[in-house]
Amino acid sequence: MWTASRLLWAEPAVKHSPRAIRRDHVVAAVVLASAAVEAFLRPDVSWRMAALALGFAVAVAVWIRRKQPLAAVVVSFGALLLADLMAAVLAADPVVLWTAATVLLMVYSLLRWAPARDIAIGAGLVALEYAVAVGTDGSGLEEAGGGAAVLLLAAALGLAARYRAMAGAQLVERVKLQEREQFARELHDTVAHHVSAIAIQAQAGLVLAHSAAPGDAAQALKSIDGEAALALAEMRMMVGGLRAPGGAALPIAGHTLADIENLAGTGTDRLRVHVALRGDLTGLGPALQSSLYRIAQESVTNARRHARGATKIAVAVTGKTTEVELSVEDDGGGGLTSGPPGFGLTGMAERARMLGGELTAGPDSGGGWHVRVVLPRDRIRRP
């Protein structure tokens, strides 16, 4: 129990907690305006300036609740606590604003984004204000229980949203890890491919060196040098990716452009796959070819799963002077079906970024879904 408490106490804040968004600004403005209306137009509101100040504090809390959830709780519930204590000391009616119900957002935000220590501090302040409020306004047991239930509901919603986001992030990391493990298994094949080519060229060079063709031997050495440089470049990229903590999903070697052409044979009578290879596609390294295949394969799979009413999937690979472009588009409805969501687009985008490229995906103006990726040729290029 003590160990679990220590771990909970040490839990950090949620990474990348969002800044205030436009919706928060709108809500803060509405809260301030509503508090002003209540303070000056409701006949049963005592201490009108205090009520307006309370509304202002709640509006400020709404504005900062995402980036500074503990500060939002301190500002909002601190203002409520101060108002209740002043009413108790002066034996006056408590300041009651309907707008103050917005403080439930601060409870939600505290559990959603704050670190464990801030949650403990904030929960203590909320509990203190709740106890003072119940003790000063003379609420019955039923009303007090209802108020506690509402506070706990807001906290439960925040905690559920927090752990749902954490579970999604862990699933993404698990997918990355699986790809990295698969890539590590393929690393041997890539290295063996280059080393075999070097060994063959070296054997030929030895034969030529003892013959009357020194020029041919020099050419063999030049080929060995080029193959070794390519092998080192690919190994640095792959091993560097494996070392990098939290690195991008990695391309897996072993596939070529011929595998992309073979995708044309995987269609059905209802949904046909057309593949076109255009431009200069010579001299592409194994990692680049494999990445093109993986992205094309994933895009075709996504189109089959999600393209409503599609009859055709068009895959095109175009080789240009400095880059290679891959596009995959379908003629479906351009939306997602009710199938379970995956991480295909995330993995494809990470592969493209790792090779210095860029991937875009989205619906076409004329219908259907379009995936386009551009990868530089000179990142790893065969000499």
mmCIF file of N, CA and C in Angstrom, residues 176-304:
data_model
loop_
_atom_site.group_PDB
_atom_site.id
_atom_site.type_symbol
_atom_site.label_atom_id
_atom_site.label_comp_id
_atom_site.label_asym_id
_atom_site.label_seq_id
_atom_site.Cartn_x
_atom_site.Cartn_y
_atom_site.Cartn_z
ATOM 1 N N LYS A 176 5.118 0.837 -32.394
ATOM 2 C CA LYS A 176 6.477 1.224 -32.790
ATOM 3 C C LYS A 176 7.493 0.156 -32.388
ATOM 4 N N LEU A 177 7.356 -0.357 -31.172
ATOM 5 C CA LEU A 177 8.295 -1.363 -30.686
ATOM 6 C C LEU A 177 8.237 -2.628 -31.529
ATOM 7 N N GLN A 178 7.029 -3.037 -31.922
ATOM 8 C CA GLN A 178 6.894 -4.226 -32.757
ATOM 9 C C GLN A 178 7.576 -4.024 -34.102
ATOM 10 N N GLU A 179 7.427 -2.827 -34.674
ATOM 11 C CA GLU A 179 8.078 -2.566 -35.949
ATOM 12 C C GLU A 179 9.593 -2.546 -35.797
ATOM 13 N N ARG A 180 10.074 -1.986 -34.686
ATOM 14 C CA ARG A 180 11.522 -1.946 -34.452
ATOM 15 C C ARG A 180 12.083 -3.356 -34.267
ATOM 16 N N GLU A 181 11.349 -4.207 -33.566
ATOM 17 C CA GLU A 181 11.802 -5.583 -33.385
ATOM 18 C C GLU A 181 11.845 -6.326 -34.713
ATOM 19 N N GLN A 182 10.813 -6.124 -35.536
ATOM 20 C CA GLN A 182 10.811 -6.774 -36.842
ATOM 21 C C GLN A 182 11.951 -6.249 -37.705
ATOM 22 N N PHE A 183 12.201 -4.970 -37.628
ATOM 23 C CA PHE A 183 13.290 -4.374 -38.390
ATOM 24 C C PHE A 183 14.644 -4.930 -37.947
ATOM 25 N N ALA A 184 14.807 -5.109 -36.631
ATOM 26 C CA ALA A 184 16.071 -5.667 -36.129
ATOM 27 C C ALA A 184 16.311 -7.065 -36.682
ATOM 28 N N ARG A 185 15.242 -7.851 -36.832
ATOM 29 C CA ARG A 185 15.405 -9.191 -37.403
ATOM 30 C C ARG A 185 15.811 -9.132 -38.870
ATOM 31 N N GLU A 186 15.339 -8.071 -39.573
ATOM 32 C CA GLU A 186 15.667 -7.935 -40.993
ATOM 33 C C GLU A 186 17.039 -7.310 -41.216
ATOM 34 N N LEU A 187 17.629 -6.739 -40.168
ATOM 35 C CA LEU A 187 18.917 -6.071 -40.329
ATOM 36 C C LEU A 187 19.987 -7.038 -40.842
ATOM 37 N N HIS A 188 19.934 -8.269 -40.369
ATOM 38 C CA HIS A 188 20.920 -9.268 -40.809
ATOM 39 C C HIS A 188 20.849 -9.487 -42.314
ATOM 40 N N ASP A 189 19.632 -9.565 -42.866
ATOM 41 C CA ASP A 189 19.490 -9.808 -44.299
ATOM 42 C C ASP A 189 20.050 -8.654 -45.122
ATOM 43 N N THR A 190 19.813 -7.424 -44.650
ATOM 44 C CA THR A 190 20.320 -6.271 -45.387
ATOM 45 C C THR A 190 21.843 -6.260 -45.397
ATOM 46 N N VAL A 191 22.447 -6.490 -44.241
ATOM 47 C CA VAL A 191 23.904 -6.502 -44.153
ATOM 48 C C VAL A 191 24.472 -7.638 -44.992
ATOM 49 N N ALA A 192 23.837 -8.804 -44.920
ATOM 50 C CA ALA A 192 24.319 -9.947 -45.691
ATOM 51 C C ALA A 192 24.279 -9.664 -47.188
ATOM 52 N N HIS A 193 23.247 -8.940 -47.634
ATOM 53 C CA HIS A 193 23.140 -8.605 -49.058
ATOM 54 C C HIS A 193 24.349 -7.794 -49.517
ATOM 55 N N HIS A 194 24.671 -6.744 -48.753
ATOM 56 C CA HIS A 194 25.790 -5.886 -49.149
ATOM 57 C C HIS A 194 27.131 -6.607 -49.010
ATOM 58 N N VAL A 195 27.308 -7.367 -47.938
ATOM 59 C CA VAL A 195 28.576 -8.064 -47.721
ATOM 60 C C VAL A 195 28.790 -9.115 -48.807
ATOM 61 N N SER A 196 27.736 -9.792 -49.226
ATOM 62 C CA SER A 196 27.867 -10.778 -50.302
ATOM 63 C C SER A 196 28.331 -10.115 -51.597
ATOM 64 N N ALA A 197 27.746 -8.949 -51.907
ATOM 65 C CA ALA A 197 28.164 -8.236 -53.116
ATOM 66 C C ALA A 197 29.629 -7.811 -53.014
ATOM 67 N N ILE A 198 30.035 -7.350 -51.826
ATOM 68 C CA ILE A 198 31.436 -6.945 -51.643
ATOM 69 C C ILE A 198 32.360 -8.142 -51.808
ATOM 70 N N ALA A 199 31.991 -9.291 -51.239
ATOM 71 C CA ALA A 199 32.827 -10.490 -51.328
ATOM 72 C C ALA A 199 32.993 -10.933 -52.779
ATOM 73 N N ILE A 200 31.897 -10.894 -53.547
ATOM 74 C CA ILE A 200 31.977 -11.304 -54.959
ATOM 75 C C ILE A 200 32.891 -10.372 -55.739
ATOM 76 N N GLN A 201 32.739 -9.059 -55.529
ATOM 77 C CA GLN A 201 33.584 -8.099 -56.226
ATOM 78 C C GLN A 201 35.052 -8.257 -55.813
ATOM 79 N N ALA A 202 35.287 -8.548 -54.533
ATOM 80 C CA ALA A 202 36.666 -8.721 -54.059
ATOM 81 C C ALA A 202 37.308 -9.945 -54.704
ATOM 82 N N GLN A 203 36.555 -11.041 -54.806
ATOM 83 C CA GLN A 203 37.093 -12.229 -55.448
ATOM 84 C C GLN A 203 37.413 -11.969 -56.917
ATOM 85 N N ALA A 204 36.506 -11.249 -57.585
ATOM 86 C CA ALA A 204 36.766 -10.916 -58.991
ATOM 87 C C ALA A 204 37.980 -10.014 -59.108
ATOM 88 N N GLY A 205 38.133 -9.079 -58.174
ATOM 89 C CA GLY A 205 39.281 -8.175 -58.214
ATOM 90 C C GLY A 205 40.592 -8.913 -58.025
ATOM 91 N N LEU A 206 40.580 -9.913 -57.153
ATOM 92 C CA LEU A 206 41.808 -10.692 -56.951
ATOM 93 C C LEU A 206 42.202 -11.443 -58.218
ATOM 94 N N VAL A 207 41.203 -12.010 -58.878
ATOM 95 C CA VAL A 207 41.498 -12.723 -60.122
ATOM 96 C C VAL A 207 42.050 -11.771 -61.168
ATOM 97 N N LEU A 208 41.405 -10.604 -61.298
ATOM 98 C CA LEU A 208 41.829 -9.643 -62.307
ATOM 99 C C LEU A 208 43.196 -9.039 -61.976
ATOM 100 N N ALA A 209 43.483 -8.898 -60.677
ATOM 101 C CA ALA A 209 44.764 -8.311 -60.289
ATOM 102 C C ALA A 209 45.932 -9.193 -60.713
ATOM 103 N N HIS A 210 45.729 -10.514 -60.797
ATOM 104 C CA HIS A 210 46.778 -11.430 -61.205
ATOM 105 C C HIS A 210 46.762 -11.696 -62.709
ATOM 106 N N SER A 211 45.869 -11.049 -63.388
ATOM 107 C CA SER A 211 45.797 -11.208 -64.832
ATOM 108 C C SER A 211 46.376 -9.981 -65.509
ATOM 109 N N ALA A 212 46.188 -9.929 -66.781
ATOM 110 C CA ALA A 212 46.737 -8.793 -67.546
ATOM 111 C C ALA A 212 45.698 -7.698 -67.727
ATOM 112 N N ALA A 213 44.764 -7.560 -66.792
ATOM 113 C CA ALA A 213 43.716 -6.542 -66.922
ATOM 114 C C ALA A 213 43.638 -5.708 -65.646
ATOM 115 N N PRO A 214 44.682 -4.880 -65.391
ATOM 116 C CA PRO A 214 44.651 -4.056 -64.171
ATOM 117 C C PRO A 214 43.518 -3.041 -64.166
ATOM 118 N N GLY A 215 43.102 -2.580 -65.326
ATOM 119 C CA GLY A 215 41.991 -1.620 -65.382
ATOM 120 C C GLY A 215 40.698 -2.221 -64.873
ATOM 121 N N ASP A 216 40.454 -3.487 -65.231
ATOM 122 C CA ASP A 216 39.259 -4.166 -64.738
ATOM 123 C C ASP A 216 39.326 -4.375 -63.224
ATOM 124 N N ALA A 217 40.537 -4.621 -62.707
ATOM 125 C CA ALA A 217 40.690 -4.775 -61.257
ATOM 126 C C ALA A 217 40.373 -3.466 -60.543
ATOM 127 N N ALA A 218 40.803 -2.361 -61.118
ATOM 128 C CA ALA A 218 40.487 -1.059 -60.524
ATOM 129 C C ALA A 218 38.985 -0.803 -60.515
ATOM 130 N N GLN A 219 38.309 -1.238 -61.586
ATOM 131 C CA GLN A 219 36.860 -1.078 -61.630
ATOM 132 C C GLN A 219 36.175 -1.917 -60.557
ATOM 133 N N ALA A 220 36.727 -3.118 -60.333
ATOM 134 C CA ALA A 220 36.163 -3.965 -59.276
ATOM 135 C C ALA A 220 36.342 -3.325 -57.911
ATOM 136 N N LEU A 221 37.514 -2.727 -57.682
ATOM 137 C CA LEU A 221 37.741 -2.041 -56.405
ATOM 138 C C LEU A 221 36.799 -0.852 -56.246
ATOM 139 N N LYS A 222 36.537 -0.156 -57.356
ATOM 140 C CA LYS A 222 35.608 0.967 -57.296
ATOM 141 C C LYS A 222 34.203 0.494 -56.929
ATOM 142 N N SER A 223 33.802 -0.640 -57.470
ATOM 143 C CA SER A 223 32.490 -1.198 -57.121
ATOM 144 C C SER A 223 32.436 -1.599 -55.654
ATOM 145 N N ILE A 224 33.538 -2.176 -55.159
ATOM 146 C CA ILE A 224 33.590 -2.550 -53.747
ATOM 147 C C ILE A 224 33.446 -1.314 -52.867
ATOM 148 N N ASP A 225 34.153 -0.243 -53.236
ATOM 149 C CA ASP A 225 34.080 0.990 -52.459
ATOM 150 C C ASP A 225 32.656 1.539 -52.428
ATOM 151 N N GLY A 226 32.012 1.537 -53.589
ATOM 152 C CA GLY A 226 30.638 2.050 -53.630
ATOM 153 C C GLY A 226 29.676 1.211 -52.829
ATOM 154 N N GLU A 227 29.801 -0.108 -52.954
ATOM 155 C CA GLU A 227 28.909 -1.003 -52.207
ATOM 156 C C GLU A 227 29.140 -0.870 -50.705
ATOM 157 N N ALA A 228 30.409 -0.727 -50.297
ATOM 158 C CA ALA A 228 30.709 -0.564 -48.868
ATOM 159 C C ALA A 228 30.152 0.744 -48.334
ATOM 160 N N ALA A 229 30.261 1.823 -49.121
ATOM 161 C CA ALA A 229 29.715 3.113 -48.690
ATOM 162 C C ALA A 229 28.213 3.030 -48.525
ATOM 163 N N LEU A 230 27.544 2.349 -49.472
ATOM 164 C CA LEU A 230 26.095 2.196 -49.369
ATOM 165 C C LEU A 230 25.716 1.366 -48.150
ATOM 166 N N ALA A 231 26.465 0.291 -47.916
ATOM 167 C CA ALA A 231 26.176 -0.555 -46.751
ATOM 168 C C ALA A 231 26.335 0.215 -45.451
ATOM 169 N N LEU A 232 27.398 0.997 -45.350
ATOM 170 C CA LEU A 232 27.613 1.780 -44.135
ATOM 171 C C LEU A 232 26.522 2.812 -43.941
ATOM 172 N N ALA A 233 26.102 3.460 -45.033
ATOM 173 C CA ALA A 233 25.050 4.482 -44.919
ATOM 174 C C ALA A 233 23.753 3.873 -44.420
ATOM 175 N N GLU A 234 23.371 2.730 -45.004
ATOM 176 C CA GLU A 234 22.127 2.100 -44.578
ATOM 177 C C GLU A 234 22.237 1.573 -43.147
ATOM 178 N N MET A 235 23.389 1.005 -42.793
ATOM 179 C CA MET A 235 23.538 0.501 -41.429
ATOM 180 C C MET A 235 23.496 1.628 -40.417
ATOM 181 N N ARG A 236 24.118 2.773 -40.723
ATOM 182 C CA ARG A 236 24.051 3.911 -39.793
ATOM 183 C C ARG A 236 22.612 4.351 -39.589
ATOM 184 N N MET A 237 21.861 4.445 -40.681
ATOM 185 C CA MET A 237 20.475 4.871 -40.565
ATOM 186 C C MET A 237 19.655 3.886 -39.736
ATOM 187 N N MET A 238 19.819 2.595 -40.029
ATOM 188 C CA MET A 238 18.994 1.595 -39.363
ATOM 189 C C MET A 238 19.368 1.436 -37.894
ATOM 190 N N VAL A 239 20.668 1.319 -37.626
ATOM 191 C CA VAL A 239 21.100 1.144 -36.242
ATOM 192 C C VAL A 239 20.828 2.413 -35.441
ATOM 193 N N GLY A 240 21.015 3.580 -36.077
ATOM 194 C CA GLY A 240 20.690 4.826 -35.386
ATOM 195 C C GLY A 240 19.225 4.899 -35.014
ATOM 196 N N GLY A 241 18.368 4.415 -35.905
ATOM 197 C CA GLY A 241 16.947 4.385 -35.582
ATOM 198 C C GLY A 241 16.622 3.432 -34.457
ATOM 199 N N LEU A 242 17.323 2.293 -34.431
ATOM 200 C CA LEU A 242 17.092 1.335 -33.355
ATOM 201 C C LEU A 242 17.561 1.867 -32.014
ATOM 202 N N ARG A 243 18.642 2.672 -32.022
ATOM 203 C CA ARG A 243 19.159 3.214 -30.772
ATOM 204 C C ARG A 243 18.290 4.327 -30.239
ATOM 205 N N ALA A 244 17.714 5.134 -31.116
ATOM 206 C CA ALA A 244 17.015 6.349 -30.681
ATOM 207 C C ALA A 244 15.819 5.984 -29.822
ATOM 208 N N PRO A 245 15.775 6.478 -28.578
ATOM 209 C CA PRO A 245 14.606 6.204 -27.732
ATOM 210 C C PRO A 245 13.403 6.955 -28.251
ATOM 211 N N GLY A 246 12.278 6.244 -28.360
ATOM 212 C CA GLY A 246 11.078 6.884 -28.847
ATOM 213 C C GLY A 246 11.177 7.284 -30.294
ATOM 214 N N GLY A 247 12.069 6.638 -31.069
ATOM 215 C CA GLY A 247 12.268 7.004 -32.453
ATOM 216 C C GLY A 247 11.082 6.637 -33.311
ATOM 217 N N ALA A 248 11.173 7.054 -34.574
ATOM 218 C CA ALA A 248 10.069 6.812 -35.491
ATOM 219 C C ALA A 248 10.020 5.344 -35.888
ATOM 220 N N ALA A 249 8.880 4.936 -36.392
ATOM 221 C CA ALA A 249 8.761 3.601 -36.927
ATOM 222 C C ALA A 249 9.703 3.459 -38.114
ATOM 223 N N LEU A 250 10.347 2.310 -38.243
ATOM 224 C CA LEU A 250 11.443 2.167 -39.189
ATOM 225 C C LEU A 250 11.027 1.378 -40.416
ATOM 226 N N PRO A 251 11.583 1.727 -41.583
ATOM 227 C CA PRO A 251 11.300 0.942 -42.776
ATOM 228 C C PRO A 251 11.988 -0.411 -42.693
ATOM 229 N N ILE A 252 11.357 -1.408 -43.223
ATOM 230 C CA ILE A 252 11.894 -2.756 -43.153
ATOM 231 C C ILE A 252 12.409 -3.146 -44.531
ATOM 232 N N ALA A 253 13.656 -3.553 -44.581
ATOM 233 C CA ALA A 253 14.264 -3.900 -45.850
ATOM 234 C C ALA A 253 13.751 -5.251 -46.327
ATOM 235 N N GLY A 254 14.004 -5.527 -47.606
ATOM 236 C CA GLY A 254 13.639 -6.823 -48.130
ATOM 237 C C GLY A 254 12.607 -6.767 -49.227
ATOM 238 N N HIS A 255 11.994 -5.615 -49.514
ATOM 239 C CA HIS A 255 11.004 -5.479 -50.563
ATOM 240 C C HIS A 255 11.516 -4.519 -51.624
ATOM 241 N N THR A 256 11.071 -4.730 -52.842
ATOM 242 C CA THR A 256 11.512 -3.920 -53.960
ATOM 243 C C THR A 256 10.310 -3.353 -54.688
ATOM 244 N N LEU A 257 10.611 -2.603 -55.775
ATOM 245 C CA LEU A 257 9.523 -2.044 -56.573
ATOM 246 C C LEU A 257 8.702 -3.136 -57.243
ATOM 247 N N ALA A 258 9.333 -4.299 -57.477
ATOM 248 C CA ALA A 258 8.572 -5.409 -58.065
ATOM 249 C C ALA A 258 7.439 -5.847 -57.155
ATOM 250 N N ASP A 259 7.629 -5.733 -55.837
ATOM 251 C CA ASP A 259 6.556 -6.085 -54.900
ATOM 252 C C ASP A 259 5.391 -5.117 -55.021
ATOM 253 N N ILE A 260 5.687 -3.854 -55.329
ATOM 254 C CA ILE A 260 4.597 -2.900 -55.542
ATOM 255 C C ILE A 260 3.798 -3.291 -56.781
ATOM 256 N N GLU A 261 4.490 -3.707 -57.848
ATOM 257 C CA GLU A 261 3.776 -4.158 -59.050
ATOM 258 C C GLU A 261 2.890 -5.353 -58.743
ATOM 259 N N ASN A 262 3.343 -6.203 -57.834
ATOM 260 C CA ASN A 262 2.554 -7.387 -57.492
ATOM 261 C C ASN A 262 1.261 -7.047 -56.762
ATOM 262 N N LEU A 263 1.163 -5.824 -56.229
ATOM 263 C CA LEU A 263 -0.081 -5.425 -55.572
ATOM 264 C C LEU A 263 -1.251 -5.411 -56.550
ATOM 265 N N ALA A 264 -0.938 -5.254 -57.853
ATOM 266 C CA ALA A 264 -2.001 -5.245 -58.862
ATOM 267 C C ALA A 264 -2.706 -6.590 -58.938
ATOM 268 N N GLY A 265 -2.056 -7.634 -58.493
ATOM 269 C CA GLY A 265 -2.675 -8.950 -58.535
ATOM 270 C C GLY A 265 -3.433 -9.313 -57.286
ATOM 271 N N THR A 266 -3.569 -8.364 -56.352
ATOM 272 C CA THR A 266 -4.252 -8.656 -55.092
ATOM 273 C C THR A 266 -5.676 -8.118 -55.054
ATOM 274 N N GLY A 267 -6.159 -7.595 -56.192
ATOM 275 C CA GLY A 267 -7.500 -7.029 -56.208
ATOM 276 C C GLY A 267 -8.568 -8.096 -56.354
ATOM 277 N N THR A 268 -9.819 -7.647 -56.391
ATOM 278 C CA THR A 268 -10.963 -8.536 -56.574
ATOM 279 C C THR A 268 -11.780 -8.019 -57.745
ATOM 280 N N ASP A 269 -12.824 -8.780 -58.111
ATOM 281 C CA ASP A 269 -13.692 -8.330 -59.195
ATOM 282 C C ASP A 269 -14.384 -7.023 -58.845
ATOM 283 N N ARG A 270 -14.674 -6.818 -57.561
ATOM 284 C CA ARG A 270 -15.361 -5.596 -57.132
ATOM 285 C C ARG A 270 -14.404 -4.424 -56.968
ATOM 286 N N LEU A 271 -13.201 -4.696 -56.515
ATOM 287 C CA LEU A 271 -12.234 -3.631 -56.224
ATOM 288 C C LEU A 271 -10.893 -4.006 -56.847
ATOM 289 N N ARG A 272 -10.553 -3.342 -57.936
ATOM 290 C CA ARG A 272 -9.326 -3.642 -58.675
ATOM 291 C C ARG A 272 -8.208 -2.685 -58.261
ATOM 292 N N VAL A 273 -6.970 -3.207 -58.266
ATOM 293 C CA VAL A 273 -5.782 -2.416 -57.939
ATOM 294 C C VAL A 273 -4.965 -2.230 -59.213
ATOM 295 N N HIS A 274 -4.716 -0.977 -59.563
ATOM 296 C CA HIS A 274 -3.914 -0.642 -60.737
ATOM 297 C C HIS A 274 -2.594 -0.029 -60.268
ATOM 298 N N VAL A 275 -1.478 -0.504 -60.824
ATOM 299 C CA VAL A 275 -0.148 -0.033 -60.437
ATOM 300 C C VAL A 275 0.556 0.520 -61.664
ATOM 301 N N ALA A 276 1.174 1.688 -61.511
ATOM 302 C CA ALA A 276 1.928 2.313 -62.593
ATOM 303 C C ALA A 276 3.270 2.784 -62.052
ATOM 304 N N LEU A 277 4.366 2.386 -62.709
ATOM 305 C CA LEU A 277 5.716 2.838 -62.361
ATOM 306 C C LEU A 277 6.202 3.741 -63.484
ATOM 307 N N ARG A 278 6.549 4.985 -63.146
ATOM 308 C CA ARG A 278 6.911 5.961 -64.175
ATOM 309 C C ARG A 278 8.204 6.679 -63.791
ATOM 310 N N GLY A 279 8.867 7.219 -64.803
ATOM 311 C CA GLY A 279 10.052 8.020 -64.564
ATOM 312 C C GLY A 279 11.285 7.180 -64.285
ATOM 313 N N ASP A 280 12.301 7.840 -63.739
ATOM 314 C CA ASP A 280 13.584 7.186 -63.446
ATOM 315 C C ASP A 280 13.522 6.548 -62.066
ATOM 316 N N LEU A 281 13.442 5.232 -62.049
ATOM 317 C CA LEU A 281 13.371 4.486 -60.793
ATOM 318 C C LEU A 281 14.584 3.591 -60.612
ATOM 319 N N THR A 282 15.672 3.885 -61.299
ATOM 320 C CA THR A 282 16.895 3.104 -61.164
ATOM 321 C C THR A 282 17.748 3.667 -60.030
ATOM 322 N N GLY A 283 18.569 2.816 -59.447
ATOM 323 C CA GLY A 283 19.515 3.256 -58.435
ATOM 324 C C GLY A 283 18.914 3.531 -57.071
ATOM 325 N N LEU A 284 17.704 3.052 -56.799
ATOM 326 C CA LEU A 284 17.090 3.271 -55.487
ATOM 327 C C LEU A 284 17.599 2.227 -54.505
ATOM 328 N N GLY A 285 18.003 2.651 -53.315
ATOM 329 C CA GLY A 285 18.514 1.741 -52.304
ATOM 330 C C GLY A 285 17.439 0.825 -51.752
ATOM 331 N N PRO A 286 17.829 -0.299 -51.131
ATOM 332 C CA PRO A 286 16.855 -1.236 -50.577
ATOM 333 C C PRO A 286 15.918 -0.607 -49.547
ATOM 334 N N ALA A 287 16.443 0.268 -48.677
ATOM 335 C CA ALA A 287 15.593 0.873 -47.640
ATOM 336 C C ALA A 287 14.522 1.759 -48.260
ATOM 337 N N LEU A 288 14.901 2.510 -49.306
ATOM 338 C CA LEU A 288 13.930 3.382 -49.957
ATOM 339 C C LEU A 288 12.871 2.571 -50.679
ATOM 340 N N GLN A 289 13.281 1.527 -51.406
ATOM 341 C CA GLN A 289 12.310 0.681 -52.101
ATOM 342 C C GLN A 289 11.371 -0.002 -51.112
ATOM 343 N N SER A 290 11.945 -0.471 -50.008
ATOM 344 C CA SER A 290 11.118 -1.147 -49.013
ATOM 345 C C SER A 290 10.098 -0.197 -48.396
ATOM 346 N N SER A 291 10.512 1.045 -48.137
ATOM 347 C CA SER A 291 9.592 2.029 -47.571
ATOM 348 C C SER A 291 8.456 2.336 -48.537
ATOM 349 N N LEU A 292 8.789 2.479 -49.819
ATOM 350 C CA LEU A 292 7.747 2.718 -50.816
ATOM 351 C C LEU A 292 6.747 1.569 -50.839
ATOM 352 N N TYR A 293 7.263 0.345 -50.758
ATOM 353 C CA TYR A 293 6.359 -0.804 -50.763
ATOM 354 C C TYR A 293 5.481 -0.826 -49.524
ATOM 355 N N ARG A 294 6.076 -0.607 -48.344
ATOM 356 C CA ARG A 294 5.297 -0.667 -47.106
ATOM 357 C C ARG A 294 4.185 0.372 -47.097
ATOM 358 N N ILE A 295 4.492 1.588 -47.564
ATOM 359 C CA ILE A 295 3.478 2.641 -47.583
ATOM 360 C C ILE A 295 2.387 2.304 -48.583
ATOM 361 N N ALA A 296 2.782 1.795 -49.765
ATOM 362 C CA ALA A 296 1.790 1.412 -50.763
ATOM 363 C C ALA A 296 0.904 0.283 -50.250
ATOM 364 N N GLN A 297 1.517 -0.712 -49.627
ATOM 365 C CA GLN A 297 0.754 -1.842 -49.103
ATOM 366 C C GLN A 297 -0.241 -1.397 -48.031
ATOM 367 N N GLU A 298 0.214 -0.552 -47.105
ATOM 368 C CA GLU A 298 -0.674 -0.077 -46.040
ATOM 369 C C GLU A 298 -1.799 0.772 -46.599
ATOM 370 N N SER A 299 -1.490 1.603 -47.601
ATOM 371 C CA SER A 299 -2.516 2.453 -48.200
ATOM 372 C C SER A 299 -3.577 1.628 -48.913
ATOM 373 N N VAL A 300 -3.147 0.597 -49.635
ATOM 374 C CA VAL A 300 -4.105 -0.277 -50.315
ATOM 375 C C VAL A 300 -4.973 -1.008 -49.291
ATOM 376 N N THR A 301 -4.348 -1.469 -48.212
ATOM 377 C CA THR A 301 -5.114 -2.154 -47.164
ATOM 378 C C THR A 301 -6.149 -1.225 -46.539
ATOM 379 N N ASN A 302 -5.762 0.021 -46.266
ATOM 380 C CA ASN A 302 -6.707 0.984 -45.697
ATOM 381 C C ASN A 302 -7.857 1.264 -46.647
ATOM 382 N N ALA A 303 -7.548 1.376 -47.951
ATOM 383 C CA ALA A 303 -8.602 1.636 -48.928
ATOM 384 C C ALA A 303 -9.604 0.484 -48.970
ATOM 385 N N ARG A 304 -9.106 -0.739 -48.886
ATOM 386 C CA ARG A 304 -10.023 -1.890 -48.893
ATOM 387 C C ARG A 304 -10.928 -1.891 -47.674
#
